[in-house]
PDB file of C-alpha atoms in Angstrom:
ATOM      1  CA  MET A   1     -18.182  14.265  19.380  1.00 92.00           C
ATOM      2  CA  LEU A   2     -19.553  10.720  19.257  1.00 94.00           C
ATOM      3  CA  TYR A   3     -19.184  10.532  15.479  1.00 96.00           C
ATOM      4  CA  ALA A   4     -15.671  12.009  15.605  1.00 97.00           C
ATOM      5  CA  ILE A   5     -14.676   9.194  17.955  1.00 97.00           C
ATOM      6  CA  ALA A   6     -16.361   6.628  15.708  1.00 98.00           C
ATOM      7  CA  TYR A   7     -14.627   8.101  12.655  1.00 98.00           C
ATOM      8  CA  ALA A   8     -11.193   7.993  14.304  1.00 98.00           C
ATOM      9  CA  ALA A   9     -11.638   4.398  15.467  1.00 98.00           C
ATOM     10  CA  THR A  10     -12.957   3.312  12.075  1.00 98.00           C
ATOM     11  CA  LEU A  11     -10.075   5.016  10.286  1.00 98.00           C
ATOM     12  CA  VAL A  12      -7.396   3.543  12.548  1.00 98.00           C
ATOM     13  CA  ALA A  13      -8.850   0.029  12.336  1.00 98.00           C
ATOM     14  CA  PHE A  14      -9.291   0.250   8.571  1.00 98.00           C
ATOM     15  CA  LEU A  15      -5.739   1.512   8.015  1.00 98.00           C
ATOM     16  CA  ALA A  16      -4.107  -0.977  10.361  1.00 98.00           C
ATOM     17  CA  VAL A  17      -5.905  -4.066   9.096  1.00 98.00           C
ATOM     18  CA  ASP A  18      -5.617  -3.059   5.436  1.00 98.00           C
ATOM     19  CA  ALA A  19      -1.887  -2.375   5.834  1.00 96.00           C
ATOM     20  CA  VAL A  20      -1.379  -5.952   7.028  1.00 96.00           C
ATOM     21  CA  TRP A  21      -3.399  -7.303   4.069  1.00 96.00           C
ATOM     22  CA  LEU A  22      -1.527  -5.218   1.520  1.00 94.00           C
ATOM     23  CA  TYR A  23       1.853  -6.119   3.025  1.00 93.00           C
ATOM     24  CA  LYS A  24       1.077  -9.844   3.129  1.00 94.00           C
ATOM     25  CA  MET A  25      -0.919 -10.179  -0.094  1.00 93.00           C
ATOM     26  CA  GLY A  26       0.857  -7.673  -2.326  1.00 89.00           C
ATOM     27  CA  SER A  27       3.591 -10.081  -3.340  1.00 90.00           C
ATOM     28  CA  VAL A  28       1.330 -13.141  -3.313  1.00 93.00           C
ATOM     29  CA  LEU A  29      -1.871 -11.976  -5.015  1.00 92.00           C
ATOM     30  CA  TYR A  30      -1.366  -8.655  -6.765  1.00 93.00           C
ATOM     31  CA  ARG A  31       2.241  -8.303  -7.947  1.00 92.00           C
ATOM     32  CA  PRO A  32       2.490 -11.677  -9.772  1.00 93.00           C
ATOM     33  CA  THR A  33      -0.580 -10.875 -11.872  1.00 92.00           C
ATOM     34  CA  LEU A  34      -0.486  -7.100 -12.128  1.00 92.00           C
ATOM     35  CA  GLY A  35       3.262  -6.485 -11.855  1.00 86.00           C
ATOM     36  CA  ASP A  36       3.730  -4.924 -15.284  1.00 87.00           C
ATOM     37  CA  ILE A  37       0.961  -2.376 -14.723  1.00 89.00           C
ATOM     38  CA  LEU A  38       1.763  -1.509 -11.096  1.00 89.00           C
ATOM     39  CA  LEU A  39       3.725   1.611 -10.224  1.00 90.00           C
ATOM     40  CA  GLU A  40       7.066   1.136  -8.482  1.00 88.00           C
ATOM     41  CA  SER A  41       5.666   3.137  -5.577  1.00 88.00           C
ATOM     42  CA  PRO A  42       2.052   4.177  -5.093  1.00 88.00           C
ATOM     43  CA  ARG A  43       0.688   7.650  -5.662  1.00 96.00           C
ATOM     44  CA  PHE A  44       0.139   8.639  -2.060  1.00 96.00           C
ATOM     45  CA  ALA A  45      -2.230  11.588  -2.531  1.00 98.00           C
ATOM     46  CA  PRO A  46      -5.116   9.513  -3.982  1.00 98.00           C
ATOM     47  CA  ALA A  47      -4.490   6.834  -1.351  1.00 97.00           C
ATOM     48  CA  VAL A  48      -4.708   9.398   1.455  1.00 97.00           C
ATOM     49  CA  VAL A  49      -7.943  10.792   0.010  1.00 98.00           C
ATOM     50  CA  PHE A  50      -9.440   7.288  -0.187  1.00 98.00           C
ATOM     51  CA  TYR A  51      -8.446   6.393   3.380  1.00 98.00           C
ATOM     52  CA  LEU A  52      -9.885   9.670   4.694  1.00 98.00           C
ATOM     53  CA  ILE A  53     -13.248   9.496   2.887  1.00 98.00           C
ATOM     54  CA  TYR A  54     -14.046   5.762   2.974  1.00 98.00           C
ATOM     55  CA  PRO A  55     -14.647   5.769   6.762  1.00 98.00           C
ATOM     56  CA  ILE A  56     -17.310   8.437   6.206  1.00 98.00           C
ATOM     57  CA  GLY A  57     -19.267   5.873   4.178  1.00 98.00           C
ATOM     58  CA  VAL A  58     -18.692   3.268   6.875  1.00 98.00           C
ATOM     59  CA  LEU A  59     -20.069   5.692   9.470  1.00 98.00           C
ATOM     60  CA  ALA A  60     -23.117   6.586   7.394  1.00 98.00           C
ATOM     61  CA  PHE A  61     -24.046   3.096   6.250  1.00 98.00           C
ATOM     62  CA  ALA A  62     -22.900   0.874   9.135  1.00 98.00           C
ATOM     63  CA  VAL A  63     -21.907   2.641  12.344  1.00 98.00           C
ATOM     64  CA  ALA A  64     -24.857   5.060  12.542  1.00 98.00           C
ATOM     65  CA  PRO A  65     -27.471   2.297  12.061  1.00 98.00           C
ATOM     66  CA  ALA A  66     -25.597   0.171  14.605  1.00 98.00           C
ATOM     67  CA  LEU A  67     -25.624   2.968  17.169  1.00 98.00           C
ATOM     68  CA  LYS A  68     -29.355   3.373  16.636  1.00 97.00           C
ATOM     69  CA  ALA A  69     -29.884  -0.387  17.019  1.00 98.00           C
ATOM     70  CA  GLU A  70     -27.285  -0.597  19.812  1.00 97.00           C
ATOM     71  CA  SER A  71     -25.803  -3.663  18.120  1.00 98.00           C
ATOM     72  CA  VAL A  72     -22.284  -4.491  17.025  1.00 98.00           C
ATOM     73  CA  LEU A  73     -23.772  -7.181  14.777  1.00 98.00           C
ATOM     74  CA  THR A  74     -25.583  -4.443  12.884  1.00 98.00           C
ATOM     75  CA  ALA A  75     -22.261  -2.642  12.415  1.00 98.00           C
ATOM     76  CA  ILE A  76     -20.578  -5.803  11.168  1.00 98.00           C
ATOM     77  CA  GLY A  77     -23.428  -6.770   8.846  1.00 98.00           C
ATOM     78  CA  TRP A  78     -23.962  -3.363   7.253  1.00 98.00           C
ATOM     79  CA  GLY A  79     -20.210  -2.794   7.175  1.00 98.00           C
ATOM     80  CA  ALA A  80     -19.627  -6.078   5.363  1.00 98.00           C
ATOM     81  CA  LEU A  81     -22.364  -5.290   2.856  1.00 98.00           C
ATOM     82  CA  PHE A  82     -21.045  -1.769   2.249  1.00 98.00           C
ATOM     83  CA  GLY A  83     -17.505  -3.108   1.856  1.00 98.00           C
ATOM     84  CA  ALA A  84     -18.517  -5.867  -0.541  1.00 98.00           C
ATOM     85  CA  LEU A  85     -20.485  -3.412  -2.692  1.00 98.00           C
ATOM     86  CA  ALA A  86     -17.773  -0.741  -2.696  1.00 98.00           C
ATOM     87  CA  TYR A  87     -15.003  -3.206  -3.504  1.00 98.00           C
ATOM     88  CA  ALA A  88     -17.191  -4.946  -6.097  1.00 98.00           C
ATOM     89  CA  THR A  89     -17.627  -1.635  -7.907  1.00 98.00           C
ATOM     90  CA  TYR A  90     -13.870  -1.321  -8.265  1.00 98.00           C
ATOM     91  CA  ASP A  91     -13.041  -4.973  -8.856  1.00 98.00           C
ATOM     92  CA  LEU A  92     -15.814  -5.847 -11.285  1.00 98.00           C
ATOM     93  CA  THR A  93     -15.048  -2.736 -13.331  1.00 98.00           C
ATOM     94  CA  ASN A  94     -11.387  -3.729 -13.452  1.00 97.00           C
ATOM     95  CA  TYR A  95     -12.268  -7.325 -14.329  1.00 98.00           C
ATOM     96  CA  ALA A  96     -14.489  -6.074 -17.142  1.00 98.00           C
ATOM     97  CA  THR A  97     -11.924  -3.668 -18.586  1.00 97.00           C
ATOM     98  CA  LEU A  98      -8.354  -4.680 -17.699  1.00 95.00           C
ATOM     99  CA  ARG A  99      -6.540  -7.480 -19.470  1.00 93.00           C
ATOM    100  CA  ASN A 100      -4.421  -8.476 -16.448  1.00 93.00           C
ATOM    101  CA  TRP A 101      -7.226  -8.382 -13.877  1.00 96.00           C
ATOM    102  CA  THR A 102      -8.296 -11.904 -12.880  1.00 97.00           C
ATOM    103  CA  LEU A 103     -11.368 -13.514 -11.383  1.00 98.00           C
ATOM    104  CA  GLN A 104      -9.176 -14.660  -8.466  1.00 97.00           C
ATOM    105  CA  ILE A 105      -8.208 -11.080  -7.626  1.00 97.00           C
ATOM    106  CA  THR A 106     -11.809  -9.933  -8.088  1.00 98.00           C
ATOM    107  CA  LEU A 107     -13.279 -12.496  -5.696  1.00 98.00           C
ATOM    108  CA  ALA A 108     -10.486 -12.185  -3.121  1.00 97.00           C
ATOM    109  CA  ASP A 109     -10.714  -8.395  -3.114  1.00 98.00           C
ATOM    110  CA  ILE A 110     -14.506  -8.309  -2.765  1.00 98.00           C
ATOM    111  CA  ALA A 111     -14.331 -10.767   0.122  1.00 98.00           C
ATOM    112  CA  TRP A 112     -11.547  -8.700   1.659  1.00 98.00           C
ATOM    113  CA  GLY A 113     -13.601  -5.509   1.316  1.00 98.00           C
ATOM    114  CA  ALA A 114     -16.456  -7.167   3.191  1.00 98.00           C
ATOM    115  CA  VAL A 115     -14.256  -8.471   6.017  1.00 98.00           C
ATOM    116  CA  LEU A 116     -12.174  -5.319   6.351  1.00 98.00           C
ATOM    117  CA  THR A 117     -15.149  -2.982   6.374  1.00 98.00           C
ATOM    118  CA  GLY A 118     -17.072  -5.178   8.813  1.00 98.00           C
ATOM    119  CA  VAL A 119     -14.111  -5.121  11.199  1.00 98.00           C
ATOM    120  CA  ALA A 120     -13.623  -1.364  10.815  1.00 98.00           C
ATOM    121  CA  ALA A 121     -17.354  -0.744  11.395  1.00 98.00           C
ATOM    122  CA  ALA A 122     -17.239  -2.888  14.530  1.00 98.00           C
ATOM    123  CA  ALA A 123     -14.280  -0.858  15.797  1.00 98.00           C
ATOM    124  CA  GLY A 124     -16.055   2.417  15.078  1.00 98.00           C
ATOM    125  CA  TYR A 125     -19.216   1.193  16.758  1.00 98.00           C
ATOM    126  CA  GLY A 126     -17.315  -0.135  19.764  1.00 98.00           C
ATOM    127  CA  ALA A 127     -15.466   3.118  20.330  1.00 98.00           C
ATOM    128  CA  ALA A 128     -18.632   5.190  19.935  1.00 98.00           C
ATOM    129  CA  ALA A 129     -20.698   2.927  22.180  1.00 96.00           C
ATOM    130  CA  ALA A 130     -18.011   2.985  24.876  1.00 96.00           C
ATOM    131  CA  SER A 131     -17.778   6.769  24.598  1.00 93.00           C
ATOM    132  CA  ARG A 132     -21.537   7.127  24.782  1.00 86.00           C
ATOM    133  CA  HIS A 133     -21.554   5.022  27.955  1.00 79.00           C
ATOM    134  CA  TRP A 134     -18.614   6.944  29.409  1.00 82.00           C
ATOM    135  CA  MET A 135     -20.186  10.341  28.597  1.00 78.00           C
ATOM    136  CA  ALA A 136     -23.486   9.308  30.203  1.00 72.00           C
ATOM    137  CA  ALA A 137     -21.756   8.277  33.424  1.00 64.00           C
TER     138      ALA A 137
END
């Protein structure tokens, strides 16, 4: 039950914060550079799969160690590292292989992955820690 709560909180935080980023930065960072290779509307099925499975990685690599350490800073730190590595895999591959992909997008996206995942891990940890406390009472 504890991990289900952590998963739900991580997912909601990740979706909400990423939606703001994509809404704000889409027209500023991505569309001007990648416009001719972007779809008019996204393929939603792969996006849904990504948003459902990514929080599992956040739980395994950030929230679970944080619960063991009883530290939100552990969640943020491991979450940021996991996010930077995951986003770097995508961005550095694109930078290496796609003509339109820029260093600016690469660096911004990796930094964003670190921040976003750190925040989502903190939310997952916070919800799980509060639930653990509530269940023990």
